[in-house]
Short mmCIF file of C-alpha atoms and ligand atoms in Angstrom, two decimals:
data_model
loop_
_atom_site.label_atom_id
_atom_site.label_comp_id
_atom_site.label_asym_id
_atom_site.label_seq_id
_atom_site.Cartn_x
_atom_site.Cartn_y
_atom_site.Cartn_z
CA MET A 1 -13.95 67.25 -6.32
CA ALA A 2 -13.24 63.70 -5.43
CA LYS A 3 -16.37 62.12 -4.01
CA GLN A 4 -16.23 61.74 -0.32
CA VAL A 5 -15.09 58.27 0.67
CA ARG A 6 -17.96 56.63 2.74
CA VAL A 7 -18.09 53.02 3.54
CA ARG A 8 -20.26 50.79 5.38
CA PHE A 9 -20.06 47.57 7.13
CA ALA A 10 -23.61 45.92 6.89
CA PRO A 11 -24.09 42.91 9.43
CA SER A 12 -27.22 40.78 9.66
CA PRO A 13 -27.81 40.18 13.31
CA THR A 14 -27.73 36.48 13.32
CA GLY A 15 -25.49 35.84 15.97
CA PRO A 16 -22.26 36.57 17.48
CA LEU A 17 -20.15 38.37 14.91
CA HIS A 18 -17.58 35.74 13.40
CA ILE A 19 -13.85 37.17 13.29
CA GLY A 20 -13.77 37.30 9.61
CA GLY A 21 -16.92 39.83 9.71
CA VAL A 22 -14.61 41.65 12.22
CA ARG A 23 -12.26 42.14 9.82
CA THR A 24 -14.36 43.46 7.42
CA ALA A 25 -15.11 46.13 9.67
CA LEU A 26 -11.81 46.76 10.32
CA PHE A 27 -10.51 47.18 6.25
CA ASN A 28 -13.71 49.45 6.07
CA TYR A 29 -12.45 51.62 9.13
CA LEU A 30 -9.03 51.73 7.81
CA PHE A 31 -9.86 52.71 4.60
CA ALA A 32 -12.32 55.49 5.64
CA LYS A 33 -10.01 56.86 8.19
CA LYS A 34 -7.11 56.63 5.76
CA HIS A 35 -9.50 58.93 2.78
CA ASN A 36 -10.51 61.14 5.71
CA GLY A 37 -14.09 59.38 5.04
CA VAL A 38 -16.72 58.02 6.89
CA PHE A 39 -17.11 54.72 8.39
CA TYR A 40 -21.11 53.88 9.09
CA ILE A 41 -22.68 50.78 10.44
CA ARG A 42 -26.08 49.73 9.04
CA ILE A 43 -27.96 46.75 10.62
CA GLU A 44 -29.43 44.62 7.62
CA ASP A 45 -32.29 42.72 9.57
CA THR A 46 -34.68 42.33 6.85
CA ASP A 47 -34.61 38.24 7.36
CA GLN A 48 -36.96 38.51 10.29
CA ASN A 49 -36.50 34.52 10.80
CA ARG A 50 -32.75 34.84 11.28
CA PHE A 51 -32.82 37.62 13.68
CA VAL A 52 -30.97 37.20 17.14
CA PRO A 53 -31.81 39.41 20.04
CA GLY A 54 -28.62 40.72 21.23
CA ALA A 55 -26.76 40.38 18.18
CA GLU A 56 -26.92 43.84 17.09
CA ALA A 57 -25.58 45.18 20.41
CA TYR A 58 -23.01 42.48 20.80
CA ILE A 59 -21.70 43.84 17.18
CA LEU A 60 -21.51 47.39 18.55
CA GLU A 61 -19.82 46.35 21.39
CA ALA A 62 -17.36 44.45 19.94
CA LEU A 63 -16.23 47.50 17.33
CA GLU A 64 -16.13 49.60 20.46
CA TRP A 65 -14.11 47.22 22.34
CA LEU A 66 -11.38 47.41 19.24
CA GLY A 67 -11.50 50.99 18.70
CA ILE A 68 -12.93 50.88 15.18
CA SER A 69 -16.30 52.60 16.09
CA PRO A 70 -18.37 53.63 13.01
CA ASP A 71 -18.86 57.63 12.94
CA GLU A 72 -22.64 56.85 12.12
CA THR A 73 -25.04 54.46 13.30
CA ILE A 74 -27.98 53.82 15.24
CA GLY A 75 -28.18 56.73 17.55
CA LYS A 76 -24.99 58.13 16.21
CA ASN A 77 -24.88 60.80 13.59
CA GLU A 78 -27.94 59.68 11.93
CA LYS A 79 -27.27 61.59 8.83
CA PHE A 80 -28.81 59.13 6.70
CA GLY A 81 -31.24 57.14 9.44
CA PRO A 82 -32.51 55.33 10.10
CA TYR A 83 -29.22 52.95 10.12
CA ARG A 84 -31.77 49.80 10.82
CA GLN A 85 -33.30 48.18 8.01
CA SER A 86 -36.39 47.12 9.15
CA GLU A 87 -37.28 50.71 10.01
CA ARG A 88 -36.45 51.81 6.47
CA LYS A 89 -39.06 49.12 5.67
CA GLU A 90 -41.75 51.43 4.02
CA LEU A 91 -39.12 52.87 1.85
CA TYR A 92 -38.14 49.64 -0.44
CA LYS A 93 -41.44 48.91 -2.07
CA GLN A 94 -41.43 52.13 -4.35
CA TYR A 95 -38.20 50.82 -5.43
CA ALA A 96 -39.43 47.33 -6.27
CA ASP A 97 -42.45 48.96 -7.95
CA GLN A 98 -40.30 51.14 -10.25
CA LEU A 99 -38.57 48.13 -11.68
CA ILE A 100 -41.46 46.49 -12.58
CA GLU A 101 -42.50 50.02 -13.86
CA ASN A 102 -39.53 50.08 -16.24
CA GLY A 103 -39.17 46.34 -16.86
CA TRP A 104 -36.29 45.24 -14.89
CA ALA A 105 -38.45 43.21 -12.42
CA TYR A 106 -41.96 41.20 -12.42
CA TYR A 107 -44.33 39.45 -9.97
CA ALA A 108 -44.14 35.87 -9.36
CA PHE A 109 -47.28 34.01 -7.65
CA ASP A 110 -45.45 30.84 -7.42
CA THR A 111 -46.47 29.03 -4.39
CA ALA A 112 -43.77 27.30 -1.87
CA GLU A 113 -45.13 23.75 -2.94
CA GLU A 114 -44.75 24.45 -6.73
CA LEU A 115 -41.51 25.66 -6.41
CA ASP A 116 -40.50 22.52 -4.36
CA LYS A 117 -41.89 20.45 -6.75
CA LEU A 118 -39.87 21.69 -9.50
CA ARG A 119 -36.89 21.56 -7.47
CA SER A 120 -37.35 17.80 -6.85
CA GLU A 121 -37.96 17.28 -10.43
CA ALA A 122 -35.08 19.02 -11.40
CA GLU A 123 -33.25 16.91 -8.74
CA ALA A 124 -34.58 13.81 -10.11
CA GLU A 125 -33.18 14.20 -13.58
CA GLY A 126 -29.92 15.32 -11.86
CA LYS A 127 -30.27 19.09 -12.36
CA THR A 128 -30.25 21.97 -10.34
CA PHE A 129 -33.76 24.28 -10.58
CA ILE A 130 -33.09 27.71 -11.28
CA TYR A 131 -35.48 30.44 -11.60
CA ASN A 132 -34.45 32.30 -14.80
CA HIS A 133 -34.98 33.25 -18.47
CA THR A 134 -35.34 29.87 -19.34
CA ASN A 135 -38.53 29.32 -17.38
CA ARG A 136 -39.94 32.26 -16.41
CA GLU A 137 -42.29 32.59 -19.36
CA GLN A 138 -43.75 29.29 -18.10
CA LEU A 139 -43.93 29.79 -14.42
CA SER A 140 -46.64 31.82 -12.62
CA THR A 141 -45.44 35.23 -13.38
CA SER A 142 -46.65 38.74 -14.26
CA LEU A 143 -44.76 38.43 -17.52
CA HIS A 144 -47.92 36.80 -19.36
CA LEU A 145 -50.49 38.54 -17.48
CA SER A 146 -52.20 41.79 -18.18
CA LYS A 147 -51.83 44.53 -15.79
CA GLU A 148 -55.63 43.88 -14.37
CA GLU A 149 -54.91 40.07 -14.24
CA VAL A 150 -52.09 41.05 -12.07
CA ALA A 151 -53.84 43.93 -9.94
CA ASP A 152 -56.73 41.09 -9.21
CA LYS A 153 -54.27 38.65 -8.20
CA ILE A 154 -52.55 40.84 -5.74
CA ALA A 155 -56.10 42.57 -4.42
CA ASN A 156 -57.25 38.82 -4.15
CA GLY A 157 -54.33 38.44 -1.47
CA ASP A 158 -52.46 36.23 -3.45
CA ALA A 159 -48.90 35.81 -2.12
CA TYR A 160 -46.06 37.02 -4.07
CA VAL A 161 -42.63 38.06 -4.61
CA ILE A 162 -40.95 40.58 -6.95
CA ARG A 163 -38.28 39.31 -8.96
CA PHE A 164 -35.24 40.86 -10.97
CA LYS A 165 -35.56 40.13 -14.88
CA THR A 166 -32.16 39.38 -15.49
CA PRO A 167 -31.26 40.30 -18.91
CA VAL A 168 -30.35 37.59 -21.24
CA GLY A 169 -27.16 37.01 -23.16
CA GLU A 170 -24.99 39.84 -21.90
CA THR A 171 -21.06 39.93 -20.84
CA LEU A 172 -20.89 41.85 -17.50
CA HIS A 173 -17.20 43.26 -17.44
CA LEU A 174 -16.90 44.34 -13.73
CA LYS A 175 -14.41 45.30 -11.50
CA ASP A 176 -13.26 44.85 -8.04
CA ILE A 177 -10.20 46.66 -6.46
CA ILE A 178 -8.78 43.69 -5.24
CA ARG A 179 -9.65 41.23 -8.12
CA GLY A 180 -9.30 43.41 -10.78
CA ASP A 181 -11.56 42.85 -13.85
CA ILE A 182 -13.86 40.19 -13.64
CA LYS A 183 -16.30 38.75 -16.46
CA PHE A 184 -19.99 37.22 -15.76
CA GLU A 185 -22.64 35.72 -18.23
CA THR A 186 -25.75 37.34 -17.21
CA SER A 187 -27.55 34.13 -18.72
CA LEU A 188 -26.06 32.05 -15.98
CA LEU A 189 -27.69 33.89 -13.26
CA ASP A 190 -31.04 33.39 -11.73
CA ASP A 191 -33.99 35.74 -11.22
CA LYS A 192 -33.27 36.84 -7.46
CA VAL A 193 -36.38 37.62 -5.26
CA LEU A 194 -36.13 41.21 -4.42
CA TYR A 195 -38.94 41.79 -2.59
CA LYS A 196 -41.56 39.60 -0.56
CA SER A 197 -45.44 40.22 -0.21
CA ASP A 198 -44.61 40.48 3.56
CA GLY A 199 -43.84 43.82 3.20
CA MET A 200 -39.77 43.06 3.05
CA PRO A 201 -37.20 43.45 0.61
CA THR A 202 -34.81 41.19 0.55
CA TYR A 203 -30.88 41.41 1.24
CA HIS A 204 -30.30 42.36 -2.18
CA LEU A 205 -33.24 45.46 -2.91
CA ALA A 206 -32.15 46.93 0.42
CA ASN A 207 -28.42 46.80 -0.04
CA ILE A 208 -28.47 48.53 -3.17
CA VAL A 209 -31.21 50.76 -2.33
CA ASP A 210 -29.42 51.86 0.89
CA ASP A 211 -25.89 52.04 -0.45
CA HIS A 212 -27.42 54.40 -2.66
CA LEU A 213 -29.42 56.49 -0.49
CA MET A 214 -26.98 56.36 2.42
CA GLU A 215 -24.09 57.86 -0.42
CA THR A 216 -21.81 54.79 -0.11
CA SER A 217 -18.61 55.38 -2.15
CA HIS A 218 -16.73 51.73 -1.79
CA VAL A 219 -18.12 48.33 -1.10
CA ILE A 220 -15.62 46.50 0.98
CA ARG A 221 -16.82 42.81 2.05
CA GLY A 222 -15.91 39.26 2.03
CA GLU A 223 -15.61 37.09 -0.70
CA GLU A 224 -18.62 34.99 -0.28
CA TRP A 225 -20.41 38.07 -1.70
CA LEU A 226 -18.80 38.10 -5.19
CA PRO A 227 -21.50 36.10 -6.88
CA SER A 228 -23.88 38.84 -5.81
CA LEU A 229 -21.97 41.35 -7.72
CA PRO A 230 -23.60 40.93 -11.30
CA LEU A 231 -26.97 41.28 -9.83
CA HIS A 232 -26.28 44.34 -7.78
CA GLU A 233 -23.96 46.12 -10.96
CA LEU A 234 -27.22 45.24 -12.82
CA LEU A 235 -29.43 46.71 -10.14
CA TYR A 236 -27.57 50.10 -10.58
CA LYS A 237 -27.96 50.09 -13.86
CA ALA A 238 -31.85 49.39 -13.62
CA PHE A 239 -32.24 52.20 -11.45
CA GLY A 240 -30.11 54.53 -13.34
CA TRP A 241 -27.93 55.16 -10.45
CA GLU A 242 -23.98 55.27 -10.28
CA ALA A 243 -22.51 52.04 -8.66
CA PRO A 244 -19.71 52.55 -5.57
CA GLU A 245 -16.56 50.47 -6.23
CA PHE A 246 -16.33 47.20 -5.10
CA ALA A 247 -13.81 45.20 -3.20
CA HIS A 248 -14.35 41.36 -1.77
CA LEU A 249 -11.68 40.40 0.59
CA PRO A 250 -10.07 37.27 0.49
CA LEU A 251 -11.44 34.24 2.96
CA ILE A 252 -9.96 33.53 6.27
CA LEU A 253 -9.27 29.97 5.95
CA LYS A 254 -8.58 27.16 8.71
CA PRO A 255 -5.37 26.84 10.67
CA VAL A 256 -5.08 23.23 8.84
CA GLY A 257 -6.57 21.78 5.95
CA ASN A 258 -8.55 23.08 3.45
CA GLY A 259 -11.50 25.88 3.66
CA LYS A 260 -13.33 28.64 5.37
CA LEU A 261 -12.47 29.22 9.04
CA SER A 262 -15.23 27.82 11.29
CA LYS A 263 -16.49 27.95 14.95
CA ARG A 264 -15.98 24.16 14.87
CA ASP A 265 -11.88 24.70 14.26
CA GLY A 266 -11.91 26.95 17.01
CA ASP A 267 -13.45 24.64 19.37
CA LYS A 268 -11.39 21.84 18.23
CA LEU A 269 -8.32 23.49 18.43
CA GLY A 270 -9.27 25.75 21.34
CA PHE A 271 -9.31 29.33 20.17
CA PRO A 272 -12.00 31.74 19.64
CA VAL A 273 -13.28 32.94 16.51
CA PHE A 274 -15.67 35.69 17.69
CA PRO A 275 -14.38 38.92 19.45
CA LEU A 276 -16.63 38.59 22.45
CA ASP A 277 -18.10 35.77 24.54
CA TRP A 278 -21.58 34.89 23.53
CA GLN A 279 -24.24 32.88 24.76
CA ASP A 280 -27.03 32.30 21.83
CA PRO A 281 -30.40 33.28 23.55
CA THR A 282 -32.51 30.17 22.39
CA SER A 283 -29.98 27.31 22.35
CA GLY A 284 -27.93 28.34 25.49
CA GLU A 285 -24.72 27.53 23.25
CA LYS A 286 -21.72 29.54 24.65
CA SER A 287 -18.96 30.84 22.47
CA SER A 288 -15.62 32.33 23.63
CA GLY A 289 -14.34 35.72 22.64
CA TYR A 290 -11.02 37.14 22.21
CA ARG A 291 -11.49 39.84 24.91
CA GLU A 292 -12.34 37.59 27.52
CA ARG A 293 -9.36 35.05 26.66
CA GLY A 294 -7.27 37.93 27.61
CA PHE A 295 -6.79 38.84 24.62
CA TYR A 296 -5.77 42.80 23.86
CA PRO A 297 -7.94 44.68 21.25
CA GLU A 298 -4.43 46.07 19.83
CA THR A 299 -3.89 41.78 19.44
CA VAL A 300 -6.63 41.54 17.79
CA VAL A 301 -6.58 44.54 14.99
CA ASN A 302 -2.83 43.70 14.37
CA PHE A 303 -3.81 40.10 13.38
CA LEU A 304 -6.80 40.62 11.81
CA ALA A 305 -4.96 43.44 9.66
CA LEU A 306 -2.64 40.81 8.22
CA LEU A 307 -4.97 38.53 7.18
CA GLY A 308 -4.92 39.41 3.67
CA TRP A 309 -3.19 42.47 4.05
CA ASN A 310 0.72 43.55 4.26
CA ASP A 311 2.44 46.81 3.77
CA GLY A 312 5.30 45.22 1.19
CA THR A 313 7.78 44.69 4.15
CA ASP A 314 8.26 42.16 6.58
CA GLN A 315 6.84 44.45 9.29
CA GLU A 316 4.32 42.77 11.62
CA ILE A 317 3.57 44.92 14.54
CA PHE A 318 1.07 47.64 13.50
CA SER A 319 -0.67 49.97 15.52
CA LEU A 320 -4.21 51.29 14.77
CA GLU A 321 -2.58 54.58 13.60
CA GLU A 322 0.06 53.04 11.88
CA LEU A 323 -2.62 50.90 9.95
CA VAL A 324 -4.51 53.65 8.98
CA GLU A 325 -1.55 55.57 7.44
CA LYS A 326 -0.46 52.47 5.58
CA PHE A 327 -3.55 50.72 4.73
CA ASP A 328 -3.79 50.14 1.10
CA LEU A 329 -6.79 48.06 -0.42
CA THR A 330 -4.87 47.37 -3.62
CA ARG A 331 -2.21 45.82 -1.44
CA VAL A 332 -4.91 43.23 -0.27
CA HIS A 333 -4.37 39.62 -1.59
CA LYS A 334 -6.75 37.67 -3.66
CA ALA A 335 -5.97 34.50 -2.06
CA GLY A 336 -7.31 33.02 1.03
CA ALA A 337 -5.45 33.86 4.46
CA LYS A 338 -4.64 31.33 6.73
CA PHE A 339 -5.79 31.76 10.23
CA ASP A 340 -2.78 31.36 12.74
CA PRO A 341 -3.74 31.02 16.40
CA GLU A 342 0.03 30.40 17.32
CA LYS A 343 0.73 33.72 15.87
CA ASN A 344 -2.10 35.32 17.40
CA LYS A 345 -0.71 34.75 21.00
CA TRP A 346 2.83 36.06 20.14
CA PHE A 347 0.90 39.29 19.21
CA ASN A 348 -0.67 39.02 22.29
CA GLN A 349 2.69 38.45 24.09
CA HIS A 350 3.97 41.50 22.37
CA TYR A 351 1.24 43.67 23.42
CA LEU A 352 1.21 42.47 27.15
CA LYS A 353 4.57 43.79 27.41
CA LEU A 354 3.81 47.19 26.34
CA GLN A 355 0.97 47.45 28.93
CA SER A 356 2.09 49.53 31.67
CA ASP A 357 2.97 47.47 35.25
CA ALA A 358 0.55 49.73 37.02
CA ASP A 359 -2.50 48.19 34.71
CA LEU A 360 -1.15 44.67 34.49
CA ALA A 361 -1.06 44.72 38.21
CA LYS A 362 -4.76 45.77 38.36
CA ALA A 363 -5.82 43.10 36.06
CA TYR A 364 -3.65 40.61 38.07
CA GLN A 365 -5.21 41.92 41.53
CA VAL A 366 -8.58 40.65 40.27
CA ILE A 367 -7.34 37.00 39.89
CA LEU A 368 -5.36 37.38 43.34
CA LYS A 369 -8.51 38.47 44.91
CA GLU A 370 -10.15 35.59 43.51
CA LYS A 371 -7.69 33.23 45.19
CA GLY A 372 -8.15 34.79 48.70
CA ILE A 373 -4.50 36.64 48.52
CA ASN A 374 -4.18 40.08 49.65
CA ALA A 375 -1.69 41.85 48.22
CA ALA A 376 -0.25 45.23 48.16
CA ASP A 377 -0.36 46.92 44.90
CA ALA A 378 3.16 48.09 44.86
CA TYR A 379 4.30 44.78 45.68
CA VAL A 380 1.87 43.20 42.93
CA GLU A 381 3.22 45.89 40.53
CA LYS A 382 6.96 44.73 40.98
CA VAL A 383 5.84 40.95 41.00
CA VAL A 384 4.32 42.05 37.20
CA GLY A 385 7.61 43.90 36.06
CA LEU A 386 9.55 40.57 36.81
CA ILE A 387 7.26 38.12 35.18
CA LYS A 388 5.45 39.73 32.36
CA GLU A 389 8.65 38.87 29.60
CA ARG A 390 7.24 35.35 30.08
CA ALA A 391 3.58 35.70 29.65
CA THR A 392 1.06 35.34 26.78
CA PHE A 393 -2.06 36.39 29.19
CA VAL A 394 -2.80 37.98 32.76
CA ALA A 395 -4.30 34.32 33.17
CA ASP A 396 -0.70 33.05 32.99
CA PHE A 397 0.88 35.10 35.89
CA TYR A 398 -0.21 33.05 38.75
CA GLU A 399 1.52 30.03 37.18
CA LEU A 400 4.56 32.02 36.80
CA SER A 401 4.54 34.07 40.21
CA ASP A 402 2.51 31.93 42.85
CA PHE A 403 5.68 31.73 45.20
CA PHE A 404 5.92 35.44 45.47
CA PHE A 405 2.43 35.19 47.25
CA VAL A 406 2.24 31.79 48.74
CA LYS A 407 4.68 28.96 50.16
CA PRO A 408 5.77 26.01 47.99
CA THR A 409 3.47 23.16 49.01
CA GLU A 410 5.07 20.78 47.19
CA TYR A 411 8.66 20.32 45.52
CA ASP A 412 9.19 19.16 41.94
CA ALA A 413 9.81 15.74 42.11
CA LYS A 414 12.50 15.64 39.24
CA ALA A 415 14.52 18.78 40.71
CA LEU A 416 14.38 16.91 44.28
CA LYS A 417 16.53 14.10 42.84
CA ASN A 418 19.44 16.66 43.40
CA TRP A 419 18.99 16.91 46.64
CA LYS A 420 21.62 15.41 48.21
CA GLU A 421 22.71 14.13 51.50
CA ASP A 422 24.39 17.24 52.25
CA THR A 423 22.13 19.65 50.94
CA SER A 424 20.10 20.10 53.98
CA ASP A 425 23.01 20.93 55.82
CA ILE A 426 24.04 23.64 53.30
CA MET A 427 20.62 25.06 52.99
CA LYS A 428 20.77 25.38 56.95
CA GLN A 429 24.26 27.32 56.58
CA VAL A 430 22.71 29.57 53.42
CA SER A 431 20.04 30.33 55.84
CA GLU A 432 22.31 31.70 58.42
CA VAL A 433 24.20 33.63 55.80
CA ILE A 434 20.85 35.31 54.33
CA LYS A 435 19.77 35.83 58.34
CA GLY A 436 22.76 38.26 58.72
CA ILE A 437 22.27 40.29 55.63
CA GLU A 438 21.53 44.19 56.45
CA LEU A 439 21.20 45.77 53.21
CA PHE A 440 18.49 43.32 51.90
CA GLU A 441 18.80 43.98 48.16
CA ALA A 442 19.01 41.91 45.25
CA LYS A 443 22.56 42.91 44.33
CA ASN A 444 23.76 42.86 47.77
CA ILE A 445 21.96 39.74 48.59
CA GLU A 446 23.70 37.91 45.52
CA GLU A 447 27.07 39.34 46.39
CA ILE A 448 27.26 38.00 49.72
CA VAL A 449 25.65 34.77 49.22
CA LYS A 450 27.63 34.30 45.83
CA GLY A 451 30.88 35.18 47.86
CA TRP A 452 30.02 32.93 50.50
CA ILE A 453 29.89 29.96 48.13
CA ASN A 454 32.76 30.70 46.86
CA GLU A 455 34.57 30.97 50.05
CA GLN A 456 33.44 27.59 50.84
CA GLY A 457 34.68 26.09 47.54
CA ILE A 458 31.05 24.15 46.91
CA GLY A 459 29.47 24.39 43.20
CA MET A 460 27.16 27.25 42.57
CA GLY A 461 24.55 24.27 41.24
CA LYS A 462 24.98 22.55 44.42
CA VAL A 463 23.45 25.67 46.33
CA MET A 464 21.65 27.63 44.02
CA GLN A 465 19.31 24.85 42.39
CA PRO A 466 18.02 23.54 45.83
CA LEU A 467 17.92 27.29 47.28
CA ARG A 468 15.42 27.81 44.32
CA LEU A 469 13.49 24.73 45.06
CA SER A 470 13.14 25.63 48.53
CA LEU A 471 11.55 28.76 47.69
CA VAL A 472 9.98 28.37 45.03
CA GLY A 473 9.02 24.43 44.76
CA ALA A 474 10.19 24.20 41.30
CA VAL A 475 13.15 25.30 39.12
CA LYS A 476 11.05 28.20 37.53
CA GLY A 477 11.08 31.86 38.09
CA PRO A 478 12.77 34.89 37.57
CA ASP A 479 16.08 35.85 39.20
CA LEU A 480 16.41 34.25 42.15
CA PHE A 481 17.92 36.85 44.51
CA ASP A 482 14.97 39.18 42.87
CA ILE A 483 12.62 36.39 44.44
CA ILE A 484 14.73 36.64 47.50
CA GLU A 485 14.45 40.34 47.85
CA MET A 486 10.87 40.37 47.25
CA ILE A 487 9.67 37.65 49.96
CA GLY A 488 11.98 39.25 52.45
CA LYS A 489 14.32 37.52 54.76
CA ASP A 490 12.24 36.31 57.25
CA GLU A 491 10.09 34.44 54.68
CA THR A 492 13.05 33.26 53.17
CA VAL A 493 14.51 31.74 56.07
CA GLU A 494 10.88 30.25 57.10
CA ARG A 495 10.97 28.47 53.87
CA LEU A 496 14.38 27.14 54.00
CA ALA A 497 13.14 25.70 57.55
CA ILE A 498 10.50 24.24 56.02
CA ALA A 499 12.15 22.73 52.59
CA VAL A 500 15.10 21.37 55.01
CA GLU A 501 12.37 19.59 57.14
CA ALA A 502 10.42 18.46 54.50
CA ASN A 503 13.36 17.01 52.67
CA LYS A 504 15.44 15.60 55.45
N1 LIG B 601 -25.66 41.88 5.39
C1 LIG B 601 -24.66 41.40 4.51
C2 LIG B 601 -24.09 40.55 5.55
O1 LIG B 601 -24.53 40.32 6.37
C3 LIG B 601 -24.08 42.45 4.15
C4 LIG B 601 -23.32 42.16 2.59
C5 LIG B 601 -22.90 43.43 2.25
O2 LIG B 601 -21.71 43.85 2.59
O3 LIG B 601 -23.19 43.77 1.26
O4 LIG B 601 -22.85 40.11 5.49
#
């Protein structure tokens, strides 16, 4: 029987979740669901210096909002719990010890000052200091100390770290589902720290131990972790464990220029790079999120899915269910994917149109209430039905439909240029015609008004344009006769009178 697919999203709670992290979570989710597997979340909080309160809750809330919640995580089906690494702290030391026992790791007692000195000496010679096979025998390591000397130092309270003893002169032939075969020379790697004397493992050790214990079948993560792949594969070998399969997702690139998409690009061009609003608990700095900007979760899922993946056709609109069905890791590209904030709006326009008028009306009512406008739900629902085609966000609604709720307070200056000598008189006559209409429905109003215009032999534009201007205040909005029906006879007549008075 094939191994069960178990994949994980393993964020470090160091701040709000960048949209790139959300895509990693999404691809893991899609892969898991496609293969009837398990998607779990493990919080990698071993670096206490970078821990940010609230970040963990933020991550889980963001995924819930997007509809891609994990099957297992903190407080949910904790089959391999705890799912927070800080709570697994006691577990890692034995694995670090095991590597020392079998010769895959060693103690290093160098102090921070000593290492700083070595770094600046190397820098002065235009080199970068790397801790590895070229110098580890000369440095303050257990490699040239007896077991007793090491035990004495530790008993003495000397601070230490445990480093991986990277093998020398081997070529590693590794596989990545997206990138194919990759070669790494072990001699170029440094001896990474695995464990610190403060009792905490580093990312590398904790990540491998947990991926093994939590039976992870595939590691799907960002390209920035590709340089860690050789160490990770070597760690599996050192422990004698079967390694999971790996897939490193392409970078998400800036909309303009080169390089990785950053918060600064978002600030500069006015789009969010986070799923939800966030306020940094220490600095108070605020970052805006897709949810609060009025994007739908469906939009975010859809545009993220297409950052580095497509199904081989031109199809761009995908529901989550469809993505689960079609997603294929081998179709993920190697090359970075450009972030396109304009295209993201286009997706939102699409998903906004798919919302029911009742739901949109409910969302719009919140804005109307804030403006002190009391309108019946049924009326707002009708308004929404007339304008939603033109909106990207619910926040656009008022600009598109204010005239359904309030009289115009000014008239578009450019359009007013067409208000000629005889316009006021024509408007007065139209007002009379409208007053006389019994069946006050758009179609009937249109027939009668247009019939009258034809009878009079006045040009359509000469009537219709100032009529719209009088009712709306600008040359915008949906069909004029729908507007007239909606605001009603009395209001129409009143607005015409005001316009005539104002533009005499
Ligand atoms: N904790 C790492 C991160 O913050 C996880 C990397 C991985 O998936 O191995 O992205």
